[in-house]
Amino acid sequence: MTTPALQQQPTPERFFNAINAYELTEAIKSAVELEIFTAIAEANTTSAMIAKRCEAAERGVRILCDFLTIHCFLIKEGAHYALAPDSALFLNRHSPAYVGTATEFLLTPWLRECHAQLTEAVRRGGTALSAGMLEPENPDWVKFANGMMPLMQRPSEMIAAELRKGGEAHKVLDIAACHGIFGISVAKQNPSAHIYASDWKNVLEVAQKNAKAMGVGDRYHLLPGSAFETDFGIGYDLALITNFLHAFDPPTCATLMRKVHVALNPGGRVAIAEFVPNADRVSPPTAAAFSLMMLAATPSGDAYTFAELENISKDAGFARVELAAQEIGINRLVIAYR
Amino acid sequence: MTTPALQQQPTPERFFNAINAYELTEAIKSAVELEIFTAIAEANTTSAMIAKRCEAAERGVRILCDFLTIHCFLIKEGAHYALAPDSALFLNRHSPAYVGTATEFLLTPWLRECHAQLTEAVRRGGTALSAGMLEPENPDWVKFANGMMPLMQRPSEMIAAELRKGGEAHKVLDIAACHGIFGISVAKQNPSAHIYASDWKNVLEVAQKNAKAMGVGDRYHLLPGSAFETDFGIGYDLALITNFLHAFDPPTCATLMRKVHVALNPGGRVAIAEFVPNADRVSPPTAAAFSLMMLAATPSGDAYTFAELENISKDAGFARVELAAQEIGINRLVIAYR
């Protein structure tokens, strides 16, 4: 990102590039669909070799690979392409950290349409579309659960490790469990812990399948239905709320947090993984920018600052709220103590 | 743009941001539609003031303005927004250099659809859609002519000044004249020059209107029809081919250049304004990236290197080809001499 102050003379170049920014979205999507990164990982390094492996035209591959090089996803030396380090780890289908599956949800037509109507969303102060994603049993959340797990694998392990430092967990509530990976990682690092996963019934089928596959199925329990209505029970020492509060306004968040407060034992903790911008709301860039996604896609969601999450938690009765020092992938970890 | 080599540890953050790059397209488009930049130029500096001026929700404006700040189109200090220097010059409707009108063409649905089918374009090595833009009298070119002139005003003056150094022009052929600004700028800097503008009939109506408005209507002549079929006549000392060759493959470009060669007097020049990437095809970024636009939108167009443009010109009979030192906005200027 260039800062305007560094420019010698104003040019419309940044405007031109910003208007065409959607080309990068399409280029990454196409590269994932055609398995360009995987082809290069398999030692196909020229456009001719990649084209053969990907069943595409050499000319098309050459232009796409040059574009990906311009955006630093590839490295070009002479006529040979190589993978940038993060492309090698996350975009090669043979890598255990492959995240290419996330494109299906992140670019679901409904989400694209929300942004196509961004002007109306700015006018209204909330999504121009109907509740959509927040409706019960919405199949897009099954797509999300299937597609986003790889992106969250490493963050979930980091969060589980951070929480483990504060003591062993025995009964864990995982709200908006989704693919289940956050609760599953806690289960793996806390051998006696039982996980109670809350989400829509169709989504929990994905989480349960993952829990079984990862060897914690016998300690995995389902709480199907809306997190705002389901009876969580009591006696939890840990609750997880991962990338969920951003979909709601602060009073709604506080309502949920109050419900969690009741379910926790004294001394119990809530781990909130979220996009947490600084107080200026414009840094760090990825967390701060997430606010626009919520404007486009939800009636009143937002990326909340730590002060806002602290207020929400204290409104709900929590005694103390902390921001973990380490970044967790593109999220931060906030811990509220009952 | 961060270079992968600088990253401490690979994270999927760049992938996540690249997939969501289309949000910047939509944000700039919405800001132009809502006149956010113009509102700030009019001294509305808080989200409440901007919201009132733009008839939008304060919450929506705050989130959009923060997003524009993250991408350096605005500057935020406390609760106040200001325009970055290039936003002030190009995105304030009251500025004579306002380029907001370009969004209508740059984001025309046909062009978006071309990119939505980028995977198929890579497979084919050319646009997945029918010829579309290249069809006679396509109304999108009228949109282009109306919308893009402000973006090309300053570059056209720079090109005319550069060409003036090589001598006065008397009879000038302007191929793919579009809004006409390139030929009009030459006419303004060469008081005896007559401009012969070639483009589709419906597009030339825009150029002629602009020529009249800018005081050169009496020296402005129309050559309606395809540049490949129209009889240009002879006796030209200068021809302009601005952002046109990129739509065609090299043999087709050479065919057109041969036709221009015949129309020029001995010693005559062709000025080619183009996106000209370096020989590595991945720098400078804006020129090199334009190749993807051509892959998506044309059967066989490309952003040509200087060596390629030189070969095309020499194939067509030109004796000498030069690359002007100075960048012309997002273009470079190549001059071929008969």
XYZ file of C-alpha atoms in Angstrom:
676
model
C 0.000 0.000 0.000
C 1.547 3.318 -1.025
C 0.911 6.294 1.206
C -0.263 9.366 -0.682
C 2.415 11.507 0.984
C 5.109 9.553 -0.833
C 3.711 10.280 -4.279
C 5.736 12.689 -6.389
C 2.737 14.016 -8.284
C -0.927 13.012 -8.056
C -1.908 10.599 -10.827
C -5.192 8.759 -11.399
C -3.248 5.480 -11.348
C -4.405 4.473 -7.841
C -8.010 5.244 -8.807
C -7.658 3.158 -11.970
C -6.151 0.263 -10.006
C -8.723 0.501 -7.223
C -11.628 0.384 -9.685
C -10.032 -2.706 -11.236
C -9.225 -4.320 -7.859
C -11.859 -6.996 -8.558
C -9.474 -8.448 -11.154
C -7.295 -9.747 -8.305
C -10.296 -11.521 -6.784
C -11.025 -13.213 -10.108
C -7.370 -14.031 -10.778
C -6.890 -15.803 -7.422
C -10.207 -17.617 -7.851
C -9.217 -18.798 -11.352
C -5.736 -19.836 -10.215
C -7.257 -21.945 -7.429
C -9.859 -23.465 -9.780
C -7.227 -24.304 -12.408
C -4.754 -25.555 -9.739
C -2.000 -23.230 -10.991
C -0.248 -23.184 -7.603
C -0.418 -26.957 -7.312
C 0.969 -27.347 -10.831
C 3.959 -25.154 -9.968
C 4.487 -27.075 -6.709
C 4.684 -30.200 -8.888
C 7.697 -28.637 -10.687
C 5.853 -27.319 -13.736
C 7.659 -23.984 -13.927
C 7.112 -22.592 -17.441
C 3.794 -21.400 -18.840
C 3.889 -24.287 -21.350
C 4.341 -26.900 -18.608
C 1.719 -25.326 -16.348
C -0.716 -25.057 -19.269
C -0.332 -28.748 -20.044
C -0.820 -29.766 -16.391
C -3.851 -27.453 -15.956
C -5.424 -28.157 -19.362
C -5.394 -24.492 -20.298
C -3.972 -22.313 -23.071
C -0.311 -21.345 -22.662
C -1.152 -17.724 -23.466
C -3.852 -17.639 -20.781
C -1.538 -19.250 -18.228
C 1.314 -16.864 -19.045
C -0.902 -13.802 -18.555
C -2.479 -15.150 -15.358
C 0.906 -16.149 -13.879
C 2.385 -12.736 -14.705
C -0.573 -11.110 -12.964
C -0.053 -13.336 -9.903
C 3.643 -12.369 -9.966
C 2.761 -8.669 -10.005
C 0.707 -9.325 -6.861
C 3.550 -11.322 -5.276
C 1.800 -14.714 -5.174
C 4.398 -16.040 -7.615
C 8.046 -15.262 -8.241
C 9.271 -15.058 -11.849
C 12.856 -15.605 -12.980
C 13.303 -15.532 -16.736
C 10.532 -17.755 -18.091
C 10.213 -19.752 -14.848
C 7.597 -19.295 -12.156
C 8.011 -20.318 -8.510
C 5.655 -20.126 -5.536
C 5.963 -17.316 -2.989
C 6.347 -18.833 0.515
C 2.728 -18.252 1.543
C 1.423 -19.557 -1.798
C 3.478 -22.732 -1.289
C 2.023 -23.275 2.163
C -1.603 -22.271 1.613
C -2.421 -22.607 -2.101
C -0.796 -25.893 -3.102
C -3.488 -28.574 -2.914
C -0.913 -31.083 -1.610
C -0.104 -28.876 1.400
C -1.802 -29.829 4.693
C -2.444 -26.081 5.204
C -4.237 -25.701 1.826
C -6.909 -22.976 2.103
C -8.143 -22.895 -1.497
C -11.453 -24.411 -0.354
C -12.274 -21.096 1.341
C -12.947 -19.421 -2.006
C -16.267 -21.211 -2.374
C -17.730 -19.544 0.699
C -15.866 -16.242 0.564
C -17.117 -15.730 -2.991
C -20.598 -17.160 -2.526
C -22.948 -15.268 -4.899
C -24.979 -13.877 -2.005
C -21.910 -12.168 -0.529
C -20.927 -10.759 -3.929
C -24.456 -9.420 -4.384
C -24.296 -7.716 -0.949
C -21.268 -5.799 -2.172
C -22.811 -5.053 -5.571
C -25.423 -3.162 -3.526
C -22.916 -1.428 -1.265
C -24.158 2.069 -2.136
C -27.599 1.157 -0.797
C -25.981 -0.428 2.290
C -24.140 2.839 3.017
C -27.416 4.748 2.635
C -29.217 2.391 5.034
C -26.308 1.789 7.408
C -26.729 -1.968 6.971
C -27.048 -4.676 4.340
C -29.264 -3.913 1.355
C -30.304 -7.569 1.221
C -32.680 -9.457 3.487
C -31.336 -11.154 6.609
C -30.066 -13.936 4.337
C -27.083 -15.427 6.094
C -28.656 -15.059 9.525
C -31.679 -17.199 8.669
C -31.939 -20.637 10.319
C -30.300 -23.583 8.572
C -28.940 -21.419 5.732
C -26.981 -23.853 3.533
C -24.253 -21.209 2.963
C -23.041 -21.930 6.502
C -22.478 -25.560 5.543
C -20.317 -24.242 2.659
C -18.564 -22.021 5.173
C -17.998 -24.910 7.577
C -16.605 -27.093 4.800
C -14.499 -24.425 3.168
C -13.076 -22.385 6.013
C -11.695 -25.059 8.318
C -8.211 -25.140 6.739
C -7.937 -21.364 7.155
C -8.749 -21.755 10.865
C -6.735 -24.889 11.681
C -3.557 -23.116 12.798
C -5.371 -20.212 14.553
C -7.502 -22.731 16.484
C -4.369 -24.511 17.728
C -2.832 -21.194 18.786
C -5.978 -20.223 20.693
C -6.200 -23.620 22.396
C -2.546 -23.348 23.454
C -3.052 -19.813 24.801
C -6.142 -20.906 26.759
C -4.349 -24.000 28.106
C -1.888 -21.682 29.859
C -4.800 -20.463 32.030
C -5.638 -23.991 33.230
C -7.213 -27.204 31.997
C -10.746 -27.060 30.616
C -13.304 -29.756 31.466
C -16.645 -28.615 30.060
C -16.460 -26.360 27.040
C -19.227 -24.483 25.209
C -18.420 -23.775 21.536
C -20.855 -21.162 20.219
C -21.288 -20.925 16.432
C -19.067 -23.980 16.251
C -19.215 -24.082 12.456
C -16.587 -26.591 11.239
C -15.900 -27.295 14.920
C -12.151 -26.808 14.688
C -11.905 -24.346 17.603
C -13.624 -26.743 20.022
C -11.831 -29.759 18.548
C -8.430 -28.100 19.091
C -9.370 -27.388 22.717
C -10.474 -31.032 23.113
C -7.147 -32.226 21.733
C -5.157 -30.075 24.163
C -7.418 -30.855 27.159
C -7.732 -34.669 27.286
C -10.646 -34.749 29.699
C -12.625 -31.905 28.136
C -16.128 -32.438 26.762
C -17.176 -30.019 24.024
C -20.779 -28.826 23.642
C -21.145 -27.366 20.174
C -23.907 -24.867 19.326
C -24.876 -24.137 15.710
C -27.608 -24.881 13.184
C -28.397 -28.612 12.894
C -27.111 -28.885 9.297
C -23.851 -27.170 10.215
C -23.296 -29.374 13.285
C -23.246 -32.413 11.013
C -20.008 -31.037 9.543
C -18.552 -30.305 13.007
C -19.457 -33.762 14.311
C -17.890 -35.438 11.279
C -14.694 -33.432 11.829
C -14.669 -34.228 15.579
C -14.908 -37.956 14.801
C -12.215 -37.747 12.121
C -9.903 -35.957 14.532
C -10.410 -38.518 17.310
C -12.536 -36.536 19.764
C -15.985 -37.711 18.651
C -16.714 -39.421 21.993
C -16.274 -36.112 23.834
C -18.280 -34.069 21.321
C -21.902 -33.110 22.033
C -24.411 -31.183 19.922
C -26.655 -28.236 20.857
C -28.583 -27.628 17.607
C -30.491 -24.372 17.026
C -30.047 -20.620 17.427
C -27.352 -19.631 19.949
C -29.814 -17.034 21.243
C -32.495 -19.646 22.027
C -30.752 -22.961 22.757
C -30.533 -24.056 26.405
C -26.780 -24.303 26.951
C -27.095 -25.849 30.432
C -24.569 -24.884 33.115
C -21.232 -25.880 34.641
C -18.876 -24.720 31.852
C -15.362 -23.548 32.666
C -14.711 -22.282 29.137
C -16.800 -20.863 26.295
C -15.595 -20.123 22.767
C -17.204 -17.400 20.624
C -15.208 -17.296 17.428
C -15.969 -14.817 14.645
C -19.615 -14.547 15.642
C -20.137 -11.305 17.596
C -19.211 -9.229 14.525
C -22.529 -10.203 12.911
C -24.591 -8.349 15.575
C -24.998 -4.933 17.184
C -23.564 -4.370 20.686
C -26.846 -4.853 22.638
C -27.409 -8.193 20.880
C -23.821 -9.211 21.635
C -24.367 -8.311 25.304
C -27.542 -10.422 25.384
C -25.588 -13.443 24.183
C -22.726 -12.746 26.574
C -25.222 -12.581 29.484
C -26.540 -16.006 28.477
C -22.985 -17.352 28.435
C -22.252 -15.729 31.807
C -25.093 -17.742 33.335
C -23.776 -20.975 31.819
C -20.236 -20.509 33.156
C -18.911 -21.546 36.572
C -17.484 -18.750 38.728
C -13.966 -18.086 37.415
C -14.989 -19.417 33.994
C -13.679 -17.792 30.824
C -15.035 -16.758 27.427
C -12.535 -16.751 24.577
C -13.602 -14.335 21.842
C -11.701 -14.614 18.542
C -12.467 -11.611 16.394
C -11.333 -9.036 13.895
C -10.303 -6.348 16.408
C -9.329 -2.972 14.928
C -7.411 -0.428 16.970
C -9.286 2.541 18.465
C -8.599 4.545 15.277
C -10.698 1.971 13.341
C -8.321 2.117 10.368
C -5.539 -0.173 11.620
C -4.393 -2.893 11.399
C -5.698 -2.969 7.808
C -7.209 -6.457 7.564
C -9.086 -6.276 10.880
C -10.266 -2.710 10.273
C -11.362 -3.440 6.691
C -13.591 -6.278 7.919
C -16.068 -3.658 9.060
C -17.063 -3.078 5.413
C -17.834 -6.786 5.002
C -20.249 -6.491 7.951
C -21.830 -3.308 6.562
C -22.427 -5.054 3.241
C -23.608 -8.381 4.639
C -25.381 -7.807 7.980
C -28.085 -5.461 9.272
C -25.944 -4.047 12.096
C -22.717 -6.024 12.562
C -19.262 -4.493 12.840
C -15.601 -5.169 13.621
C -15.409 -4.159 17.279
C -12.482 -2.487 19.008
C -11.163 -3.972 22.248
C -12.859 -1.165 24.222
C -16.202 -2.062 22.623
C -15.769 -5.785 23.335
C -14.772 -4.893 26.913
C -17.926 -2.790 27.325
C -20.113 -5.537 25.891
C -18.543 -8.088 28.261
C -18.819 -5.887 31.334
C -22.445 -5.043 30.457
C -23.030 -8.794 30.505
C -21.518 -9.117 33.984
C -17.960 -10.215 33.270
C -15.448 -8.995 35.853
C -12.308 -8.638 33.774
C -11.475 -8.560 30.055
C -8.046 -9.059 28.477
C -6.573 -8.746 24.990
C -4.036 -11.511 24.310
C -0.726 -10.082 23.122
C -0.291 -12.359 20.130
C -2.230 -12.047 16.876
C -4.071 -15.238 15.950
C -3.834 -15.303 12.161
C -6.096 -12.448 11.030
C -7.911 -12.421 14.402
C -7.118 -11.248 17.921
C -8.062 -13.156 21.058
C -10.057 -11.433 23.801
C -10.665 -13.289 27.085
C -13.481 -12.308 29.444
C -13.485 -13.741 33.000
C -16.603 -14.399 35.045
C 2.230 -4.261 -2.102
C 4.263 -6.329 0.356
C 6.952 -8.574 -1.056
C 6.772 -12.148 0.220
C 10.455 -12.048 1.141
C 9.721 -9.483 3.839
C 7.152 -11.610 5.638
C 8.228 -12.943 9.001
C 6.034 -16.035 8.789
C 3.646 -17.140 6.057
C 0.029 -16.323 6.900
C -3.113 -16.708 4.804
C -3.782 -12.981 5.279
C -2.692 -11.992 1.758
C -4.877 -14.761 0.302
C -7.848 -13.579 2.379
C -7.306 -9.975 1.271
C -6.792 -10.921 -2.379
C -10.024 -12.930 -2.464
C -11.795 -9.902 -0.982
C -10.053 -7.407 -3.296
C -13.374 -6.781 -5.066
C -14.529 -4.902 -1.960
C -12.195 -2.043 -2.935
C -13.813 -1.863 -6.381
C -17.247 -1.621 -4.788
C -16.114 0.856 -2.129
C -14.638 3.300 -4.669
C -17.696 2.910 -6.893
C -20.048 3.627 -3.956
C -17.966 6.575 -2.772
C -18.128 8.104 -6.267
C -21.882 7.428 -6.545
C -22.588 8.934 -3.129
C -20.188 11.871 -3.769
C -18.250 11.162 -0.561
C -15.075 12.807 -1.895
C -17.005 15.858 -3.074
C -18.720 16.145 0.320
C -15.357 16.143 2.107
C -14.000 18.715 -0.367
C -16.978 20.875 0.659
C -15.648 20.819 4.253
C -17.903 18.082 5.581
C -15.259 16.283 7.631
C -17.067 14.074 10.158
C -19.157 11.012 9.318
C -22.262 12.863 10.578
C -21.638 15.847 8.276
C -20.781 13.669 5.286
C -23.848 11.493 5.909
C -26.113 14.540 5.913
C -24.579 15.903 2.678
C -24.710 12.502 0.938
C -28.144 11.476 2.270
C -26.756 8.296 3.794
C -26.597 6.675 7.224
C -23.827 7.930 9.500
C -22.862 4.349 10.350
C -22.562 3.449 6.671
C -20.506 6.555 5.919
C -18.196 5.957 8.895
C -17.460 2.384 7.785
C -16.989 3.357 4.124
C -14.729 6.311 5.004
C -12.623 4.129 7.323
C -12.242 1.610 4.487
C -11.178 4.394 2.099
C -8.693 5.558 4.732
C -7.211 2.063 5.032
C -6.667 2.197 1.260
C -5.158 5.720 1.473
C -7.860 7.551 -0.484
C -8.730 9.485 2.679
C -6.714 10.653 5.673
C -8.248 10.337 9.146
C -7.304 12.437 12.152
C -9.437 11.781 15.202
C -13.029 11.824 13.923
C -12.175 14.004 10.907
C -11.638 12.836 7.349
C -9.603 14.698 4.719
C -8.877 13.952 1.065
C -5.571 12.400 0.029
C -3.917 14.625 -2.633
C -4.916 12.441 -5.588
C -8.487 12.060 -4.264
C -8.735 15.857 -4.031
C -7.587 16.279 -7.612
C -9.395 13.394 -9.317
C -12.413 12.403 -7.202
C -13.935 15.722 -6.157
C -16.712 16.503 -8.624
C -15.808 20.203 -8.478
C -12.245 19.532 -9.663
C -11.581 20.118 -13.388
C -9.588 16.851 -13.330
C -12.531 14.822 -11.925
C -12.352 11.232 -13.250
C -15.320 9.701 -11.396
C -17.185 9.430 -14.708
C -14.767 6.669 -15.739
C -16.401 4.198 -13.345
C -19.415 3.803 -15.627
C -17.332 2.363 -18.437
C -14.652 0.631 -16.388
C -17.351 -1.238 -14.481
C -19.714 -1.849 -17.370
C -21.517 -5.169 -16.735
C -20.035 -6.746 -19.856
C -16.483 -6.163 -18.583
C -17.378 -7.558 -15.151
C -18.879 -10.638 -16.795
C -15.675 -11.162 -18.819
C -13.783 -11.386 -15.544
C -16.406 -13.573 -13.890
C -15.512 -16.054 -16.643
C -11.760 -15.618 -16.289
C -11.124 -19.323 -15.680
C -12.629 -20.127 -19.075
C -10.605 -17.286 -20.655
C -7.381 -18.804 -19.268
C -8.412 -22.194 -20.670
C -9.108 -20.708 -24.118
C -6.307 -18.144 -24.117
C -8.824 -15.398 -24.904
C -12.138 -13.928 -23.777
C -14.863 -16.420 -22.857
C -17.478 -14.033 -24.233
C -18.316 -13.273 -27.847
C -16.479 -10.473 -29.640
C -18.747 -8.019 -27.821
C -16.763 -4.812 -27.508
C -15.213 -5.191 -30.943
C -18.559 -5.240 -32.743
C -19.480 -2.205 -34.878
C -21.278 0.684 -33.191
C -21.194 -0.988 -29.745
C -22.837 1.560 -27.406
C -20.304 0.735 -24.658
C -17.746 2.757 -26.630
C -19.991 5.786 -26.373
C -19.966 5.230 -22.595
C -16.199 4.906 -22.792
C -15.890 8.116 -24.833
C -18.090 10.016 -22.403
C -16.558 8.598 -19.254
C -12.858 8.341 -19.949
C -12.039 11.775 -21.350
C -11.193 13.337 -17.966
C -8.759 10.492 -17.245
C -7.007 11.188 -20.561
C -7.060 15.017 -20.581
C -3.664 15.507 -18.957
C -1.955 12.573 -20.754
C -3.226 13.911 -24.097
C -1.657 17.305 -23.388
C 1.628 15.650 -22.433
C 1.656 13.606 -25.636
C 0.812 16.620 -27.793
C 3.656 18.588 -26.160
C 6.117 15.735 -26.678
C 5.101 15.419 -30.358
C 5.293 19.187 -30.881
C 9.015 18.978 -30.064
C 9.451 16.921 -33.249
C 7.888 19.595 -35.460
C 4.513 21.135 -36.283
C 1.754 18.822 -37.516
C -0.536 19.834 -40.365
C -2.655 16.816 -41.253
C -3.283 14.406 -38.407
C -4.975 11.002 -38.431
C -6.513 10.052 -35.057
C -7.303 6.318 -35.073
C -9.847 5.058 -32.521
C -10.384 8.698 -31.650
C -12.972 7.863 -28.973
C -13.666 11.066 -26.964
C -11.279 12.794 -29.366
C -9.111 14.350 -26.676
C -5.793 13.124 -28.116
C -6.447 14.678 -31.522
C -8.016 17.778 -29.970
C -4.918 18.363 -27.814
C -2.723 18.077 -30.911
C -5.008 20.547 -32.725
C -4.707 23.010 -29.838
C -0.913 22.830 -29.858
C -0.642 22.933 -33.687
C -2.782 25.885 -34.813
C -2.892 24.939 -38.496
C -3.444 21.215 -37.980
C -6.526 19.485 -39.332
C -7.569 16.344 -37.470
C -9.158 13.370 -39.248
C -10.816 11.208 -36.623
C -11.535 7.516 -37.214
C -13.999 5.609 -35.033
C -17.529 4.195 -35.102
C -20.115 6.748 -36.230
C -21.896 6.865 -32.854
C -18.587 7.413 -31.027
C -17.483 10.188 -33.413
C -20.551 12.187 -32.395
C -18.981 12.462 -28.924
C -15.566 13.409 -30.355
C -17.065 16.029 -32.654
C -19.053 17.567 -29.808
C -15.873 17.760 -27.710
C -13.873 19.246 -30.619
C -16.487 21.977 -31.031
C -16.630 22.659 -27.296
C -12.856 22.975 -27.174
C -12.722 25.402 -30.098
C -11.255 23.187 -32.824
C -14.476 22.060 -34.490
C -13.640 23.799 -37.800
C -10.447 21.754 -38.117
C -12.064 18.465 -37.112
C -13.103 15.892 -39.744
C -14.796 12.521 -39.384
C -13.853 9.128 -40.850
C -16.682 6.901 -39.588
C -16.357 3.093 -39.660
C -13.854 0.360 -38.822
C -10.231 1.557 -38.737
C -9.361 -1.599 -40.676
C -11.728 -0.737 -43.554
C -12.072 3.066 -43.715
C -10.188 4.880 -46.496
C -7.906 7.218 -44.533
C -6.669 9.066 -47.637
C -3.049 10.216 -47.773
C -0.772 13.129 -46.933
C -0.644 12.839 -43.138
C 2.433 13.935 -41.223
C 1.204 12.491 -37.921
C -1.011 9.578 -36.868
C -2.235 8.845 -33.345
C -3.043 5.302 -32.206
C -3.965 5.572 -28.554
C -4.843 2.517 -26.453
C -6.066 0.587 -29.468
C -3.365 -1.907 -30.514
C -3.727 -3.787 -27.200
C -7.090 -5.125 -28.379
C -5.524 -7.135 -31.254
C -2.885 -9.773 -31.919
C 0.466 -8.697 -33.432
C -0.334 -9.646 -37.081
C -3.562 -7.607 -36.902
C -1.656 -4.683 -35.361
C 0.893 -4.920 -38.210
C -1.928 -4.865 -40.788
C -3.249 -1.633 -39.322
C 0.243 -0.138 -39.086
C 0.835 -0.969 -42.768
C -2.371 0.901 -43.648
C -1.166 3.894 -41.632
C 2.272 3.687 -43.278
C 0.609 4.165 -46.682
C -1.372 7.169 -45.422
C 1.686 8.973 -44.023
C 4.037 11.277 -45.909
C 7.715 10.247 -45.956
C 9.155 11.272 -42.587
C 5.697 11.057 -41.026
C 5.244 9.752 -37.498
C 2.865 7.433 -35.649
C 2.395 8.138 -31.956
C 1.346 4.981 -30.092
C 0.109 5.506 -26.519
C -0.090 2.173 -24.771
C 0.287 0.127 -21.612
C 3.910 -0.954 -22.204
C 5.296 -3.513 -19.740
C 9.024 -4.112 -19.422
C 10.535 -7.199 -21.067
C 9.930 -9.182 -17.838
C 6.161 -8.622 -18.352
C 5.623 -8.130 -14.609
C 6.730 -4.495 -14.253
C 5.773 -1.737 -13.958
C 2.690 -3.150 -12.195
C -0.158 -1.169 -13.766
C 1.045 -1.582 -17.356
C 1.912 -5.259 -16.879
C -1.386 -6.038 -15.130
C -3.336 -4.643 -18.088
C -2.545 -7.851 -19.945
C -5.124 -9.665 -17.786
C -7.806 -7.162 -18.817
C -7.076 -8.012 -22.443
C -7.114 -11.769 -21.742
C -10.527 -11.408 -20.100
C -12.050 -9.020 -22.620
C -10.565 -9.689 -26.069
C -9.957 -12.757 -28.242
C -6.211 -12.132 -28.605
C -5.206 -8.699 -27.311
C -2.304 -8.042 -24.942
C -0.164 -5.364 -23.309
C 2.847 -5.275 -25.639
C 6.454 -4.690 -24.659
C 8.474 -2.063 -26.509
C 10.312 -4.819 -28.413
C 6.987 -6.226 -29.604
C 5.688 -2.809 -30.678
C 9.006 -2.214 -32.450
C 8.679 -5.531 -34.329
C 5.086 -4.775 -35.305
C 6.104 -1.319 -36.593
C 9.103 -2.609 -38.538
C 6.994 -5.426 -40.033
C 4.699 -2.653 -41.282
C 7.590 -0.833 -42.943
C 8.501 1.820 -40.366
C 12.198 2.716 -40.364
C 12.761 3.655 -36.750
C 10.876 3.228 -33.459
C 11.477 5.114 -30.204
C 10.203 4.870 -26.631
C 9.680 8.327 -25.128
C 11.476 8.663 -21.799
C 8.585 10.078 -19.830
C 5.585 8.074 -18.621
C 2.290 9.499 -19.845
C -0.079 8.839 -16.938
C -0.509 5.062 -16.932
C 0.692 4.824 -20.555
C 4.017 5.070 -22.361
C 4.504 6.811 -25.689
C 6.092 4.945 -28.600
C 6.894 6.863 -31.807
C 7.390 5.083 -35.132
C 8.906 7.009 -38.071
C 8.159 6.334 -41.717
